Short mmCIF file of C-alpha atoms in Angstrom, two decimals:
data_model
loop_
_atom_site.label_atom_id
_atom_site.label_comp_id
_atom_site.label_asym_id
_atom_site.label_seq_id
_atom_site.Cartn_x
_atom_site.Cartn_y
_atom_site.Cartn_z
CA UNK A 1 0.00 0.00 0.00
CA UNK A 2 1.36 3.43 -0.89
CA UNK A 3 0.22 7.02 -0.77
CA UNK A 4 0.33 9.03 -3.97
CA UNK A 5 -0.14 12.71 -4.62
CA UNK A 6 -1.77 13.09 -8.05
CA UNK A 7 -2.01 16.41 -9.86
CA UNK A 8 -5.39 16.92 -11.56
CA UNK A 9 -6.34 20.60 -12.17
CA UNK A 10 -10.01 20.33 -13.02
CA UNK A 11 -12.84 22.82 -12.67
CA UNK A 12 -15.17 21.47 -9.97
CA UNK A 13 -18.26 22.68 -11.83
CA UNK A 14 -17.13 21.34 -15.22
CA UNK A 15 -20.08 18.92 -15.29
CA UNK A 16 -22.60 21.74 -14.82
CA UNK A 17 -20.79 23.89 -17.40
CA UNK A 18 -20.97 21.10 -20.00
CA UNK A 19 -24.72 20.72 -19.49
CA UNK A 20 -25.07 24.53 -19.70
CA UNK A 21 -23.27 24.47 -23.06
CA UNK A 22 -25.73 21.87 -24.35
CA UNK A 23 -28.64 24.08 -23.16
CA UNK A 24 -27.06 27.08 -24.91
CA UNK A 25 -26.78 25.08 -28.12
CA UNK A 26 -30.50 24.27 -27.90
CA UNK A 27 -31.41 27.92 -27.35
CA UNK A 28 -29.17 28.98 -30.24
CA UNK A 29 -30.50 26.31 -32.59
CA UNK A 30 -34.07 27.43 -31.87
CA UNK A 31 -33.17 31.11 -32.25
CA UNK A 32 -34.13 31.84 -28.66
CA UNK A 33 -32.56 34.48 -26.44
CA UNK A 34 -32.34 33.05 -22.90
CA UNK A 35 -32.06 35.43 -19.95
CA UNK A 36 -31.04 34.21 -16.48
CA UNK A 37 -32.76 36.57 -14.02
CA UNK A 38 -30.90 36.79 -10.72
CA UNK A 39 -32.04 38.90 -7.76
CA UNK A 40 -32.70 38.89 -4.05
CA UNK A 41 -36.17 37.80 -2.87
CA UNK A 42 -38.63 40.64 -3.38
CA UNK A 43 -36.54 42.67 -5.84
CA UNK A 44 -39.22 42.17 -8.49
CA UNK A 45 -38.09 39.30 -10.74
CA UNK A 46 -41.61 38.14 -11.63
CA UNK A 47 -42.82 41.74 -11.95
CA UNK A 48 -39.94 42.51 -14.33
CA UNK A 49 -40.87 39.52 -16.51
CA UNK A 50 -44.56 40.46 -16.52
CA UNK A 51 -43.88 44.13 -17.30
CA UNK A 52 -41.27 43.31 -19.94
CA UNK A 53 -43.75 41.05 -21.73
CA UNK A 54 -46.24 43.93 -21.77
CA UNK A 55 -43.60 46.34 -23.10
CA UNK A 56 -42.55 43.85 -25.80
CA UNK A 57 -46.14 43.30 -26.85
CA UNK A 58 -46.39 41.40 -30.14
CA UNK A 59 -42.73 41.93 -30.95
CA UNK A 60 -41.57 38.75 -29.19
CA UNK A 61 -43.07 35.52 -27.91
CA UNK A 62 -41.93 34.92 -24.36
CA UNK A 63 -41.52 31.69 -22.41
CA UNK A 64 -40.62 31.47 -18.74
CA UNK A 65 -38.82 28.87 -16.67
CA UNK A 66 -39.69 29.59 -13.05
CA UNK A 67 -37.28 28.43 -10.39
CA UNK A 68 -38.65 28.39 -6.87
CA UNK A 69 -37.96 26.45 -3.74
CA UNK A 70 -41.65 25.48 -3.70
CA UNK A 71 -44.99 26.37 -5.27
CA UNK A 72 -46.14 27.55 -8.68
CA UNK A 73 -47.53 31.03 -7.91
CA UNK A 74 -45.09 32.75 -10.28
CA UNK A 75 -45.83 30.38 -13.16
CA UNK A 76 -49.53 31.14 -12.81
CA UNK A 77 -48.74 34.89 -12.73
CA UNK A 78 -46.65 34.89 -15.92
CA UNK A 79 -49.15 32.71 -17.80
CA UNK A 80 -51.98 35.03 -16.78
CA UNK A 81 -49.86 37.96 -17.97
CA UNK A 82 -49.51 36.50 -21.46
CA UNK A 83 -46.47 34.22 -21.46
CA UNK A 84 -46.74 31.78 -24.38
CA UNK A 85 -45.44 28.95 -22.23
CA UNK A 86 -44.11 28.47 -18.70
CA UNK A 87 -42.50 25.62 -16.81
CA UNK A 88 -42.09 25.44 -13.05
CA UNK A 89 -38.97 24.02 -11.45
CA UNK A 90 -39.22 23.34 -7.73
CA UNK A 91 -35.74 23.01 -6.33
CA UNK A 92 -36.98 21.44 -3.09
CA UNK A 93 -34.74 23.60 -0.92
CA UNK A 94 -31.84 24.14 -3.30
CA UNK A 95 -30.81 27.81 -3.26
CA UNK A 96 -30.09 28.07 -7.00
CA UNK A 97 -30.95 26.54 -10.37
CA UNK A 98 -28.46 24.22 -12.04
CA UNK A 99 -28.00 23.49 -15.74
CA UNK A 100 -29.46 19.99 -15.39
CA UNK A 101 -32.73 21.39 -14.00
CA UNK A 102 -33.03 23.74 -16.96
CA UNK A 103 -32.19 20.89 -19.34
CA UNK A 104 -35.17 18.91 -18.04
CA UNK A 105 -37.42 21.99 -18.15
CA UNK A 106 -36.49 22.52 -21.82
CA UNK A 107 -38.09 19.20 -22.70
CA UNK A 108 -41.42 20.79 -21.73
CA UNK A 109 -40.96 24.04 -23.67
CA UNK A 110 -41.57 24.35 -27.41
CA UNK A 111 -38.58 26.57 -28.16
CA UNK A 112 -39.45 26.86 -31.85
CA UNK A 113 -42.52 28.84 -30.88
CA UNK A 114 -40.61 31.24 -28.59
CA UNK A 115 -38.24 34.16 -29.11
CA UNK A 116 -37.18 34.97 -25.56
CA UNK A 117 -37.03 32.68 -22.53
CA UNK A 118 -36.67 34.19 -19.06
CA UNK A 119 -35.23 31.80 -16.52
CA UNK A 120 -36.29 33.18 -13.15
CA UNK A 121 -33.69 31.93 -10.71
CA UNK A 122 -34.28 31.29 -7.01
CA UNK A 123 -34.23 34.57 -5.02
CA UNK A 124 -30.63 34.81 -3.90
CA UNK A 125 -27.71 37.07 -4.87
CA UNK A 126 -24.96 34.57 -4.06
CA UNK A 127 -25.45 30.98 -5.15
CA UNK A 128 -27.12 31.41 -8.58
CA UNK A 129 -24.14 33.51 -9.67
CA UNK A 130 -21.86 30.50 -9.90
CA UNK A 131 -24.08 28.14 -11.89
CA UNK A 132 -24.19 28.59 -15.65
CA UNK A 133 -27.57 27.54 -17.05
CA UNK A 134 -26.89 28.02 -20.76
CA UNK A 135 -28.26 31.55 -20.92
CA UNK A 136 -26.93 34.12 -23.38
CA UNK A 137 -27.64 36.97 -20.94
CA UNK A 138 -27.13 37.03 -17.21
CA UNK A 139 -29.34 39.72 -15.72
CA UNK A 140 -28.90 41.13 -12.23
CA UNK A 141 -31.94 42.90 -10.81
CA UNK A 142 -31.16 44.95 -7.71
CA UNK A 143 -33.79 47.32 -6.34
CA UNK A 144 -33.31 50.66 -4.63
CA UNK A 145 -35.15 49.43 -1.52
CA UNK A 146 -32.35 46.91 -0.88
CA UNK A 147 -29.83 49.73 -0.53
CA UNK A 148 -27.04 51.19 -2.65
CA UNK A 149 -24.41 49.00 -1.02
CA UNK A 150 -25.49 45.74 -2.68
CA UNK A 151 -22.57 45.74 -5.18
CA UNK A 152 -20.15 45.99 -2.25
CA UNK A 153 -21.84 43.17 -0.34
CA UNK A 154 -22.49 40.85 -3.31
CA UNK A 155 -19.75 41.82 -5.77
CA UNK A 156 -19.67 38.67 -7.87
CA UNK A 157 -23.15 38.89 -9.37
CA UNK A 158 -22.48 42.50 -10.41
CA UNK A 159 -19.10 41.49 -11.85
CA UNK A 160 -20.43 38.70 -14.07
CA UNK A 161 -23.77 40.18 -15.22
CA UNK A 162 -24.30 41.17 -18.85
CA UNK A 163 -26.98 43.67 -17.90
CA UNK A 164 -28.10 45.30 -14.67
CA UNK A 165 -31.70 46.44 -14.20
CA UNK A 166 -32.26 48.65 -11.17
CA UNK A 167 -35.88 48.33 -10.07
CA UNK A 168 -38.05 50.47 -7.75
CA UNK A 169 -36.41 53.66 -9.00
CA UNK A 170 -39.60 55.47 -7.91
CA UNK A 171 -38.66 54.69 -4.28
CA UNK A 172 -35.08 55.94 -4.44
CA UNK A 173 -35.68 59.15 -2.50
CA UNK A 174 -37.85 57.47 0.11
CA UNK A 175 -35.19 54.88 0.87
CA UNK A 176 -32.18 57.27 0.65
CA UNK A 177 -30.69 55.39 -2.28
CA UNK A 178 -27.26 56.89 -3.05
CA UNK A 179 -27.10 56.64 -6.83
CA UNK A 180 -23.48 57.79 -7.15
CA UNK A 181 -22.30 55.26 -4.58
CA UNK A 182 -24.14 52.49 -6.42
CA UNK A 183 -22.81 53.40 -9.86
CA UNK A 184 -19.24 53.84 -8.63
CA UNK A 185 -19.27 50.37 -7.02
CA UNK A 186 -20.89 48.70 -10.03
CA UNK A 187 -18.46 50.29 -12.47
CA UNK A 188 -15.47 49.11 -10.42
CA UNK A 189 -16.77 45.56 -10.80
CA UNK A 190 -18.16 45.75 -14.30
CA UNK A 191 -17.26 48.45 -16.79
CA UNK A 192 -19.39 47.25 -19.69
CA UNK A 193 -22.85 46.04 -18.55
CA UNK A 194 -25.59 48.52 -19.41
CA UNK A 195 -27.61 49.70 -16.41
CA UNK A 196 -31.34 50.37 -16.82
CA UNK A 197 -33.28 52.25 -14.15
CA UNK A 198 -36.88 51.12 -14.08
CA UNK A 199 -39.96 50.96 -11.96
CA UNK A 200 -42.28 48.00 -12.45
CA UNK A 201 -44.86 49.95 -10.45
CA UNK A 202 -44.91 53.19 -12.46
CA UNK A 203 -43.62 51.77 -15.75
CA UNK A 204 -40.66 54.18 -15.83
CA UNK A 205 -37.78 53.01 -18.01
CA UNK A 206 -39.50 49.82 -19.17
CA UNK A 207 -39.80 50.64 -22.85
CA UNK A 208 -36.09 51.56 -23.17
CA UNK A 209 -35.20 48.31 -21.41
CA UNK A 210 -37.51 46.22 -23.60
CA UNK A 211 -36.15 47.83 -26.78
CA UNK A 212 -32.59 47.08 -25.73
CA UNK A 213 -33.51 43.48 -24.88
CA UNK A 214 -35.11 42.95 -28.26
CA UNK A 215 -31.95 44.24 -29.93
CA UNK A 216 -29.94 41.54 -28.16
CA UNK A 217 -31.86 38.87 -30.03
CA UNK A 218 -29.44 37.68 -32.67
CA UNK A 219 -31.87 36.89 -35.45
CA UNK A 220 -35.42 37.68 -34.48
CA UNK A 221 -36.27 38.95 -37.98
CA UNK A 222 -35.02 35.80 -39.69
CA UNK A 223 -36.88 33.58 -37.25
CA UNK A 224 -40.15 35.46 -37.60
CA UNK A 225 -39.88 35.24 -41.40
CA UNK A 226 -39.12 31.51 -41.21
CA UNK A 227 -42.12 30.87 -38.97
CA UNK A 228 -44.41 32.88 -41.19
CA UNK A 229 -43.10 31.01 -44.19
CA UNK A 230 -43.76 27.67 -42.46
CA UNK A 231 -47.25 28.63 -41.36
CA UNK A 232 -48.05 30.43 -44.61
CA UNK A 233 -49.11 33.51 -42.66
CA UNK A 234 -48.20 36.99 -43.82
CA UNK A 235 -45.54 38.95 -41.92
CA UNK A 236 -46.53 40.96 -38.85
CA UNK B 1 -25.15 27.82 0.94
CA UNK B 2 -24.46 26.11 -2.38
CA UNK B 3 -21.75 23.96 -0.84
CA UNK B 4 -23.89 20.78 -0.90
CA UNK B 5 -24.27 21.05 -4.68
CA UNK B 6 -20.58 21.80 -5.09
CA UNK B 7 -19.69 18.87 -2.83
CA UNK B 8 -21.71 16.49 -5.01
CA UNK B 9 -19.89 17.63 -8.18
CA UNK B 10 -16.60 17.41 -6.29
CA UNK B 11 -17.32 13.86 -5.15
CA UNK B 12 -18.32 12.77 -8.66
CA UNK B 13 -15.07 14.12 -10.13
CA UNK B 14 -12.84 12.80 -7.38
CA UNK B 15 -14.39 9.32 -7.42
CA UNK B 16 -13.99 9.05 -11.18
CA UNK B 17 -10.34 10.10 -10.95
CA UNK B 18 -9.66 7.79 -8.01
CA UNK B 19 -11.18 4.81 -9.82
CA UNK B 20 -9.15 5.56 -12.92
CA UNK B 21 -5.99 5.63 -10.80
CA UNK B 22 -6.88 2.36 -9.07
CA UNK B 23 -7.07 4.02 -5.65
CA UNK B 24 -8.25 2.14 -2.58
CA UNK B 25 -9.06 5.35 -0.77
CA UNK B 26 -8.90 9.12 -1.19
CA UNK B 27 -7.09 10.71 1.74
CA UNK B 28 -7.20 14.37 0.77
CA UNK B 29 -8.41 16.75 -1.92
CA UNK B 30 -6.46 19.92 -2.59
CA UNK B 31 -8.78 22.63 -3.89
CA UNK B 32 -8.13 26.14 -5.11
CA UNK B 33 -11.16 28.24 -4.24
CA UNK B 34 -11.13 31.90 -5.13
CA UNK B 35 -12.71 34.42 -2.81
CA UNK B 36 -15.17 35.17 -5.62
CA UNK B 37 -16.32 31.52 -5.82
CA UNK B 38 -18.17 32.08 -2.53
CA UNK B 39 -17.18 28.89 -0.73
CA UNK B 40 -17.35 28.50 3.04
CA UNK B 41 -14.67 25.88 3.77
CA UNK B 42 -16.36 24.31 6.81
CA UNK B 43 -19.70 24.12 5.01
CA UNK B 44 -18.03 22.39 2.06
CA UNK B 45 -16.31 19.80 4.27
CA UNK B 46 -19.54 19.26 6.23
CA UNK B 47 -21.53 18.74 3.02
CA UNK B 48 -18.86 16.48 1.55
CA UNK B 49 -18.86 14.31 4.68
CA UNK B 50 -22.63 13.86 4.33
CA UNK B 51 -22.18 12.45 0.83
CA UNK B 52 -19.09 10.27 1.16
CA UNK B 53 -19.99 7.33 3.45
CA UNK B 54 -19.25 4.06 1.63
CA UNK B 55 -17.44 5.84 -1.21
CA UNK B 56 -13.70 5.92 -2.00
CA UNK B 57 -13.63 9.45 -0.58
CA UNK B 58 -15.04 8.58 2.84
CA UNK B 59 -13.07 10.53 5.45
CA UNK B 60 -11.12 12.55 2.86
CA UNK B 61 -10.00 15.96 4.04
CA UNK B 62 -10.52 18.99 1.79
CA UNK B 63 -7.59 21.41 1.90
CA UNK B 64 -8.53 24.79 0.48
CA UNK B 65 -6.02 27.24 -0.96
CA UNK B 66 -7.69 30.63 -1.26
CA UNK B 67 -7.01 33.16 -4.01
CA UNK B 68 -8.24 36.72 -3.67
CA UNK B 69 -10.23 39.34 -5.49
CA UNK B 70 -7.94 42.05 -6.93
CA UNK B 71 -8.41 45.42 -8.54
CA UNK B 72 -6.13 47.31 -10.92
CA UNK B 73 -5.58 51.01 -10.26
CA UNK B 74 -4.87 52.83 -13.55
CA UNK B 75 -3.35 56.04 -12.08
CA UNK B 76 -0.91 54.07 -9.85
CA UNK B 77 -0.60 51.16 -12.31
CA UNK B 78 -0.74 48.75 -9.36
CA UNK B 79 -2.95 45.91 -8.18
CA UNK B 80 -4.59 45.81 -4.78
CA UNK B 81 -6.98 43.73 -2.69
CA UNK B 82 -9.95 45.83 -1.62
CA UNK B 83 -10.62 46.68 2.00
CA UNK B 84 -13.95 45.56 3.44
CA UNK B 85 -16.73 47.73 2.05
CA UNK B 86 -14.48 49.81 -0.20
CA UNK B 87 -13.16 49.14 -3.71
CA UNK B 88 -10.86 52.21 -3.79
CA UNK B 89 -7.11 52.08 -4.29
CA UNK B 90 -5.43 52.29 -0.84
CA UNK B 91 -2.74 54.63 -2.23
CA UNK B 92 -4.58 57.20 -4.34
CA UNK B 93 -8.27 56.59 -3.58
CA UNK B 94 -9.28 56.07 -7.22
CA UNK B 95 -11.73 53.26 -7.89
CA UNK B 96 -9.89 50.55 -9.81
CA UNK B 97 -11.09 47.85 -12.18
CA UNK B 98 -11.72 44.29 -11.09
CA UNK B 99 -9.20 41.76 -12.45
CA UNK B 100 -9.89 38.07 -13.14
CA UNK B 101 -8.22 36.92 -9.90
CA UNK B 102 -10.07 34.99 -7.25
CA UNK B 103 -12.65 33.25 -9.44
CA UNK B 104 -11.13 29.76 -9.50
CA UNK B 105 -12.82 26.64 -8.18
CA UNK B 106 -10.39 23.89 -9.12
CA UNK B 107 -9.34 20.47 -7.93
CA UNK B 108 -5.58 20.95 -7.95
CA UNK B 109 -4.60 17.47 -6.80
CA UNK B 110 -5.71 14.50 -4.75
CA UNK B 111 -3.88 12.28 -2.30
CA UNK B 112 -4.77 8.63 -2.69
CA UNK B 113 -3.89 5.29 -1.20
CA UNK B 114 -3.22 2.61 -3.79
#
């Protein structure tokens, strides 16, 4: 019997990352823009999805994968608000979604009939950050009511996000939100992600956000034409 | 608290490697975990110990080498680790830019009994 020290050098989450790549390939093949929505509980993830669908109107067909520890309240909300399709994932206590959960959810979504899929992660600013799901856009949704120091306390999500949507902008004065402090901290962590200030309650900023989102879709025009060609319907 | 999920991926990887190497037992796992990977060492070991009974990795100790978040200050052209609650350069006070340091979550090596 002998003891050996064996060098390996392997990413611990390589298995999750491989599954995420397969999910991304499915989204890409179907011409779907997938958005991983990460926020603290109560920041307004479901409200953002509902209001974004309204702002997009007929310009995009939206599907939603809802990640929650338990229940299906959010799935019912997004379907009532006009989502074309929605699938609920109950993590049973897990604090984040993993690529394998999204992979199984994709079997229940008809991606060919969708343009944008929001994946609403479990409310948490830490754990979901580290698990790739196969999304093309990672969205961080802080809200003014949580305080301007969130980028200092939870730097990683701000560092790795492709876009930051700051909700509850209508409350900023009431909650003493220090805008300069927030922007300075975010820009130290992430120099490139666009920041949208919105209010799901008043509707402020939502149309600019929805327009930007639509522009991130790589080939919405081509896909819409292809679908119309297949169904024989005239263009919108 | 994502350590239980991480521990299950860690165990899967380590067991596969150990089997490939013909190990009888895994004694230790040497991990590199960046500050930005958000791992609590004790929580990871605790979670790992819940998963390992009757596996090759039962009783294995996880040694964690930490790497740290760094910023680059353009005016000083230097790198620094931020103080708690402040991303500013300790020398000039400018807010630097985050570098790629401190994001790793790697199995560097394992110690096995063959």
